[in-house]
Amino acid sequence: MTAEIIDGKAFATRIRGQVTQHVDRLKTGHGVTPGLAVVLVGEDPASQVYVRSKNKQTVEVGMNSYEHRLDRDTEESTLLALIDQLNADPAVHGILVQMPLPDHMDSASVINAIDPAKDVDGFHISNVGLLATGQKSMVPCTPLGCLMMLRDTLGNLSGLDAVVLGRSNIVGKPMAQLLLGESCTVTIAHSRTRDLAEVVKRADIVVAAVGRPEMVPGDWIKPGATVIDVGINRMERDGKTRLIGDVDFQSVQEVAGAVTPVPGGVGPMTIACLLANTVTACCRANGLPEPEGLTA
Ligand code: GUN
């Protein structure tokens, strides 16, 4: 069997098209322009690339983009004061503080200072709790993108066996909650899991988010399973820096029913979902119906 390749780039373009339509409707019908504020502390090169891309795409879909850059040695209190200001600003519907933060800052305090209604990353403790209890929340962008691709590939996910590899707060845990919400039977596996190959082999859905290049080989995959590769590992290969997933694409492709490539799979969906979350936050802030198909 040769797996269907799930085209995340094309999917993300489709999502951005829908977001653009909703932004137009908000502007012309309601006189509101969704606004996204992105805060970057320090000069981490990967973070700078992400932030530039976020700002560009925010403007492309017709939203307002507010970029705040702070020095690496900024006091945490200064960042918290900026967050207060953005929380109070009615033109800002979404706030994202780029991670990782410098070591002298406490990420949890910073994240929990963001108004949960503007927390388009879905990292605030209130949003984590709302998701875990099946209530309306802001959903973290990468797992939301994965869920959209799974629904598009498989339709109804009810009753399917899902294995999430990785237990991070950003991907693994919220992904597992979302799959539970779809009535999957969910296993969260991680570096201490025994008989990992056997656990993964039971799964109809595998979401790999461990940050270990090509860790999942094809002989761990149940024939016909859908495999979502969240890994973005930067590796030197043939003298060039390449992005390598957590899944061994060549061997998995021969067994799986569908698989996401790296690059061009989950990656482009993350920013598309950030834009979708900003539109959702804007609609909620203005008491307007939420866009269909852009939330969990
Ligand atoms: N750093 C890497 N990915 C992310 C993300 O999705 N959100 C934030 N805030 N920081 C990140």
Tab-separated table of C-alpha atoms and ligand atoms in Angstrom:
chain	number	residue	atom	x	y	z
A	1	MET	CA	0.000	0.000	0.000
A	2	THR	CA	1.175	3.526	-0.701
A	3	ALA	CA	-0.288	6.061	1.671
A	4	GLU	CA	-2.253	9.143	0.713
A	5	ILE	CA	-0.042	12.160	1.420
A	6	ILE	CA	-2.011	14.704	3.418
A	7	ASP	CA	-1.208	18.096	1.895
A	8	GLY	CA	-1.046	20.474	4.859
A	9	LYS	CA	0.114	23.351	2.695
A	10	ALA	CA	-2.991	23.180	0.490
A	11	PHE	CA	-5.219	22.633	3.539
A	12	ALA	CA	-3.736	25.690	5.266
A	13	THR	CA	-4.345	27.774	2.133
A	14	ARG	CA	-7.990	26.680	2.262
A	15	ILE	CA	-8.280	27.643	5.947
A	16	ARG	CA	-6.706	31.048	5.277
A	17	GLY	CA	-9.244	31.552	2.459
A	18	GLN	CA	-12.082	30.894	4.921
A	19	VAL	CA	-10.467	33.184	7.493
A	20	THR	CA	-10.196	35.951	4.866
A	21	GLN	CA	-13.930	35.648	4.123
A	22	HIS	CA	-14.797	35.890	7.814
A	23	VAL	CA	-12.500	38.901	8.247
A	24	ASP	CA	-14.232	40.624	5.285
A	25	ARG	CA	-17.631	39.896	6.825
A	26	LEU	CA	-16.518	41.265	10.212
A	27	LYS	CA	-15.129	44.417	8.611
A	28	THR	CA	-17.946	45.240	6.201
A	29	GLY	CA	-20.884	43.862	8.179
A	30	HIS	CA	-19.872	44.787	11.713
A	31	GLY	CA	-17.131	47.430	11.436
A	32	VAL	CA	-14.665	45.259	13.365
A	33	THR	CA	-11.167	44.270	12.216
A	34	PRO	CA	-9.707	41.289	14.077
A	35	GLY	CA	-6.345	42.149	15.619
A	36	LEU	CA	-3.515	39.820	16.680
A	37	ALA	CA	-0.669	40.975	18.947
A	38	VAL	CA	2.537	38.932	18.893
A	39	VAL	CA	5.177	39.489	21.551
A	40	LEU	CA	8.750	38.306	21.010
A	41	VAL	CA	11.314	38.513	23.803
A	42	GLY	CA	14.924	38.152	22.673
A	43	GLU	CA	16.465	37.198	19.348
A	44	ASP	CA	16.063	33.413	19.087
A	45	PRO	CA	16.503	32.824	15.324
A	46	ALA	CA	13.748	30.185	14.979
A	47	SER	CA	11.329	32.403	16.933
A	48	GLN	CA	12.137	35.365	14.703
A	49	VAL	CA	11.300	33.282	11.625
A	50	TYR	CA	7.955	32.189	13.158
A	51	VAL	CA	7.036	35.727	14.235
A	52	ARG	CA	7.818	37.192	10.813
A	53	SER	CA	5.689	34.518	9.176
A	54	LYS	CA	2.817	35.094	11.625
A	55	ASN	CA	2.825	38.852	11.004
A	56	LYS	CA	2.923	38.412	7.224
A	57	GLN	CA	0.027	35.938	7.167
A	58	THR	CA	-2.031	38.014	9.626
A	59	VAL	CA	-1.847	41.006	7.281
A	60	GLU	CA	-2.516	38.818	4.209
A	61	VAL	CA	-5.899	37.670	5.574
A	62	GLY	CA	-6.857	41.318	6.257
A	63	MET	CA	-6.372	41.385	10.028
A	64	ASN	CA	-4.409	43.943	12.044
A	65	SER	CA	-1.024	42.712	13.248
A	66	TYR	CA	0.635	44.278	16.284
A	67	GLU	CA	4.232	43.245	16.826
A	68	HIS	CA	6.074	43.876	20.099
A	69	ARG	CA	9.777	43.078	20.393
A	70	LEU	CA	11.467	43.213	23.770
A	71	ASP	CA	15.149	42.810	24.622
A	72	ARG	CA	16.309	39.466	25.929
A	73	ASP	CA	17.085	40.964	29.364
A	74	THR	CA	13.701	42.696	29.784
A	75	GLU	CA	12.286	42.365	33.333
A	76	GLU	CA	9.321	40.022	33.623
A	77	SER	CA	7.316	42.888	35.176
A	78	THR	CA	7.754	44.897	31.953
A	79	LEU	CA	6.377	42.008	29.905
A	80	LEU	CA	3.454	41.615	32.347
A	81	ALA	CA	2.699	45.352	32.029
A	82	LEU	CA	2.616	45.003	28.236
A	83	ILE	CA	0.248	42.031	28.527
A	84	ASP	CA	-2.054	44.102	30.802
A	85	GLN	CA	-2.087	46.837	28.194
A	86	LEU	CA	-2.937	44.365	25.394
A	87	ASN	CA	-5.628	42.716	27.559
A	88	ALA	CA	-7.295	46.130	27.936
A	89	ASP	CA	-6.987	47.121	24.257
A	90	PRO	CA	-10.301	46.530	22.413
A	91	ALA	CA	-8.498	46.473	19.033
A	92	VAL	CA	-6.541	43.381	20.133
A	93	HIS	CA	-8.548	40.144	19.988
A	94	GLY	CA	-5.651	37.688	20.170
A	95	ILE	CA	-2.393	37.768	22.131
A	96	LEU	CA	0.510	35.400	21.530
A	97	VAL	CA	3.720	35.485	23.536
A	98	GLN	CA	6.310	33.569	21.553
A	99	MET	CA	7.914	30.666	23.423
A	100	PRO	CA	10.503	29.881	24.635
A	101	LEU	CA	10.969	32.847	26.963
A	102	PRO	CA	14.397	33.709	28.448
A	103	ASP	CA	15.339	31.634	31.509
A	104	HIS	CA	14.791	34.481	34.002
A	105	MET	CA	11.064	34.550	33.154
A	106	ASP	CA	8.402	32.196	34.474
A	107	SER	CA	6.471	31.043	31.392
A	108	ALA	CA	3.428	29.886	33.376
A	109	SER	CA	3.032	33.299	35.095
A	110	VAL	CA	3.348	35.075	31.765
A	111	ILE	CA	0.859	32.806	29.971
A	112	ASN	CA	-1.641	33.030	32.827
A	113	ALA	CA	-1.469	36.850	32.746
A	114	ILE	CA	-3.085	36.803	29.274
A	115	ASP	CA	-6.870	37.322	29.217
A	116	PRO	CA	-8.124	33.735	28.509
A	117	ALA	CA	-10.560	35.136	25.912
A	118	LYS	CA	-7.553	36.543	23.988
A	119	ASP	CA	-5.304	33.505	24.549
A	120	VAL	CA	-5.190	32.347	20.909
A	121	ASP	CA	-2.468	29.805	21.790
A	122	GLY	CA	-4.884	28.069	24.195
A	123	PHE	CA	-2.101	27.781	26.799
A	124	HIS	CA	-3.827	29.649	29.694
A	125	ILE	CA	-4.745	27.389	32.603
A	126	SER	CA	-8.446	28.304	32.144
A	127	ASN	CA	-8.403	27.191	28.519
A	128	VAL	CA	-6.566	23.981	29.456
A	129	GLY	CA	-9.273	23.247	32.038
A	130	LEU	CA	-12.126	24.135	29.702
A	131	LEU	CA	-10.744	21.807	27.002
A	132	ALA	CA	-10.224	18.997	29.523
A	133	THR	CA	-13.832	19.296	30.690
A	134	GLY	CA	-15.280	19.496	27.178
A	135	GLN	CA	-16.290	23.147	27.393
A	136	LYS	CA	-15.870	25.927	24.843
A	137	SER	CA	-12.265	27.133	24.963
A	138	MET	CA	-9.424	28.441	22.851
A	139	VAL	CA	-7.724	25.326	21.455
A	140	PRO	CA	-3.917	25.144	20.935
A	141	CYS	CA	-3.134	25.715	17.265
A	142	THR	CA	-1.007	22.675	16.376
A	143	PRO	CA	-3.417	20.064	17.836
A	144	LEU	CA	-6.344	21.941	16.257
A	145	GLY	CA	-4.619	21.718	12.874
A	146	CYS	CA	-3.980	17.991	13.401
A	147	LEU	CA	-7.648	17.441	14.306
A	148	MET	CA	-8.819	19.281	11.188
A	149	MET	CA	-6.615	17.065	9.004
A	150	LEU	CA	-7.805	13.891	10.765
A	151	ARG	CA	-11.467	14.843	10.320
A	152	ASP	CA	-10.864	15.687	6.684
A	153	THR	CA	-9.077	12.356	6.060
A	154	LEU	CA	-11.233	10.007	8.141
A	155	GLY	CA	-14.589	11.733	8.669
A	156	ASN	CA	-16.052	10.451	11.937
A	157	LEU	CA	-13.295	9.481	14.396
A	158	SER	CA	-15.628	7.864	16.940
A	159	GLY	CA	-14.382	4.568	18.381
A	160	LEU	CA	-10.995	4.670	16.649
A	161	ASP	CA	-7.832	3.749	18.565
A	162	ALA	CA	-5.542	6.784	18.757
A	163	VAL	CA	-1.981	6.882	20.072
A	164	VAL	CA	-0.417	10.243	20.829
A	165	LEU	CA	3.360	10.014	21.090
A	166	GLY	CA	4.567	12.769	23.409
A	167	ARG	CA	3.062	14.402	26.491
A	168	SER	CA	3.888	18.095	26.057
A	169	ASN	CA	1.473	20.778	27.213
A	170	ILE	CA	1.591	22.373	23.755
A	171	VAL	CA	0.799	19.300	21.633
A	172	GLY	CA	0.542	15.876	23.305
A	173	LYS	CA	-1.884	16.598	26.145
A	174	PRO	CA	-4.303	18.882	24.238
A	175	MET	CA	-4.195	16.508	21.246
A	176	ALA	CA	-5.251	13.649	23.498
A	177	GLN	CA	-8.104	15.774	24.910
A	178	LEU	CA	-9.325	16.656	21.431
A	179	LEU	CA	-9.267	12.994	20.335
A	180	LEU	CA	-11.151	12.021	23.504
A	181	GLY	CA	-13.693	14.683	22.575
A	182	GLU	CA	-14.101	12.865	19.237
A	183	SER	CA	-14.772	9.622	21.153
A	184	CYS	CA	-11.487	7.960	20.215
A	185	THR	CA	-9.873	5.443	22.576
A	186	VAL	CA	-6.765	7.433	23.437
A	187	THR	CA	-3.347	6.330	24.649
A	188	ILE	CA	-0.639	8.855	25.454
A	189	ALA	CA	2.751	7.198	24.983
A	190	HIS	CA	6.120	8.729	25.856
A	191	SER	CA	9.791	7.994	26.429
A	192	ARG	CA	9.067	5.659	29.385
A	193	THR	CA	6.298	3.678	27.661
A	194	ARG	CA	6.991	-0.072	27.601
A	195	ASP	CA	6.588	-2.024	24.340
A	196	LEU	CA	6.162	1.209	22.426
A	197	ALA	CA	6.135	-0.558	19.048
A	198	GLU	CA	3.253	-2.803	20.176
A	199	VAL	CA	1.305	0.168	21.565
A	200	VAL	CA	1.675	2.124	18.319
A	201	LYS	CA	0.792	-0.946	16.222
A	202	ARG	CA	-2.709	-1.030	17.732
A	203	ALA	CA	-3.519	2.494	16.575
A	204	ASP	CA	-5.817	3.598	13.769
A	205	ILE	CA	-4.484	7.115	14.356
A	206	VAL	CA	-0.881	7.949	15.321
A	207	VAL	CA	0.092	11.514	16.221
A	208	ALA	CA	3.864	11.741	16.676
A	209	ALA	CA	5.033	14.751	18.705
A	210	VAL	CA	8.211	13.680	20.469
A	211	GLY	CA	10.918	15.775	18.803
A	212	ARG	CA	13.087	12.775	17.860
A	213	PRO	CA	13.974	12.545	14.181
A	214	GLU	CA	12.545	9.519	12.322
A	215	MET	CA	11.757	7.722	15.562
A	216	VAL	CA	8.666	5.927	14.224
A	217	PRO	CA	9.455	3.287	11.564
A	218	GLY	CA	6.960	1.735	9.166
A	219	ASP	CA	6.934	-1.613	10.999
A	220	TRP	CA	5.338	0.095	14.045
A	221	ILE	CA	2.343	1.139	11.948
A	222	LYS	CA	-0.897	-0.808	11.539
A	223	PRO	CA	-1.664	-1.197	7.823
A	224	GLY	CA	-4.024	1.569	6.701
A	225	ALA	CA	-3.511	3.763	9.792
A	226	THR	CA	-3.481	7.564	9.559
A	227	VAL	CA	-0.189	9.070	10.714
A	228	ILE	CA	0.220	12.730	11.679
A	229	ASP	CA	3.834	13.855	12.045
A	230	VAL	CA	4.218	16.928	14.266
A	231	GLY	CA	8.033	16.681	14.431
A	232	ILE	CA	10.128	19.523	13.045
A	233	ASN	CA	13.740	18.498	13.681
A	234	ARG	CA	16.477	20.580	12.090
A	235	MET	CA	19.241	18.233	10.871
A	236	GLU	CA	22.361	18.569	8.753
A	237	ARG	CA	22.048	16.215	5.763
A	238	ASP	CA	24.189	16.249	2.631
A	239	GLY	CA	25.688	19.562	3.740
A	240	LYS	CA	22.286	21.244	4.062
A	241	THR	CA	19.965	21.995	6.992
A	242	ARG	CA	16.805	19.946	6.504
A	243	LEU	CA	13.546	19.573	8.408
A	244	ILE	CA	13.034	15.965	9.500
A	245	GLY	CA	9.857	14.637	11.106
A	246	ASP	CA	9.418	12.233	14.033
A	247	VAL	CA	8.259	9.620	11.520
A	248	ASP	CA	10.404	7.696	9.039
A	249	PHE	CA	8.381	8.876	6.056
A	250	GLN	CA	9.753	6.398	3.495
A	251	SER	CA	8.912	3.235	5.425
A	252	VAL	CA	5.675	4.587	6.987
A	253	GLN	CA	4.357	5.612	3.582
A	254	GLU	CA	4.456	1.960	2.484
A	255	VAL	CA	2.172	0.804	5.321
A	256	ALA	CA	-0.055	3.713	6.371
A	257	GLY	CA	-3.354	4.702	4.757
A	258	ALA	CA	-2.468	8.380	4.994
A	259	VAL	CA	0.504	10.346	6.311
A	260	THR	CA	1.541	13.986	6.656
A	261	PRO	CA	4.905	14.967	5.150
A	262	VAL	CA	7.575	17.149	6.781
A	263	PRO	CA	7.777	19.873	5.641
A	264	GLY	CA	4.333	20.654	4.193
A	265	GLY	CA	2.138	18.738	6.649
A	266	VAL	CA	1.303	19.949	10.146
A	267	GLY	CA	3.663	22.978	10.005
A	268	PRO	CA	1.597	25.237	7.718
A	269	MET	CA	-1.593	24.348	9.615
A	270	THR	CA	-0.339	25.859	12.887
A	271	ILE	CA	-0.319	29.491	11.729
A	272	ALA	CA	-3.555	28.959	9.764
A	273	CYS	CA	-5.184	27.806	13.027
A	274	LEU	CA	-3.723	30.786	14.889
A	275	LEU	CA	-5.498	33.066	12.398
A	276	ALA	CA	-8.673	30.977	12.765
A	277	ASN	CA	-8.474	31.292	16.575
A	278	THR	CA	-8.079	35.073	16.267
A	279	VAL	CA	-11.264	35.289	14.171
A	280	THR	CA	-13.050	33.067	16.712
A	281	ALA	CA	-11.853	35.293	19.583
A	282	CYS	CA	-12.992	38.414	17.704
A	283	CYS	CA	-16.474	36.931	17.066
A	284	ARG	CA	-16.838	35.940	20.731
A	285	ALA	CA	-15.665	39.379	21.920
A	286	ASN	CA	-18.343	41.004	19.771
A	287	GLY	CA	-21.157	38.572	20.602
A	288	LEU	CA	-21.252	37.301	17.020
A	289	PRO	CA	-21.772	33.702	15.852
A	290	GLU	CA	-18.522	31.753	15.608
A	291	PRO	CA	-17.179	30.727	12.220
A	292	GLU	CA	-18.105	27.129	11.425
A	293	GLY	CA	-15.353	24.628	10.635
A	294	LEU	CA	-12.598	26.746	12.184
A	295	THR	CA	-12.981	25.562	15.777
A	296	ALA	CA	-12.724	22.160	17.476
B	1	GUN	N1	6.960	28.522	19.963
B	1	GUN	C1	6.911	27.474	19.103
B	1	GUN	N2	5.634	27.183	18.792
B	1	GUN	C2	4.861	28.066	19.470
B	1	GUN	C3	3.462	28.282	19.535
B	1	GUN	O1	2.645	27.578	18.929
B	1	GUN	N3	3.065	29.310	20.325
B	1	GUN	C4	3.939	30.089	21.008
B	1	GUN	N4	3.435	31.064	21.765
B	1	GUN	N5	5.239	29.914	20.960
B	1	GUN	C5	5.698	28.907	20.192
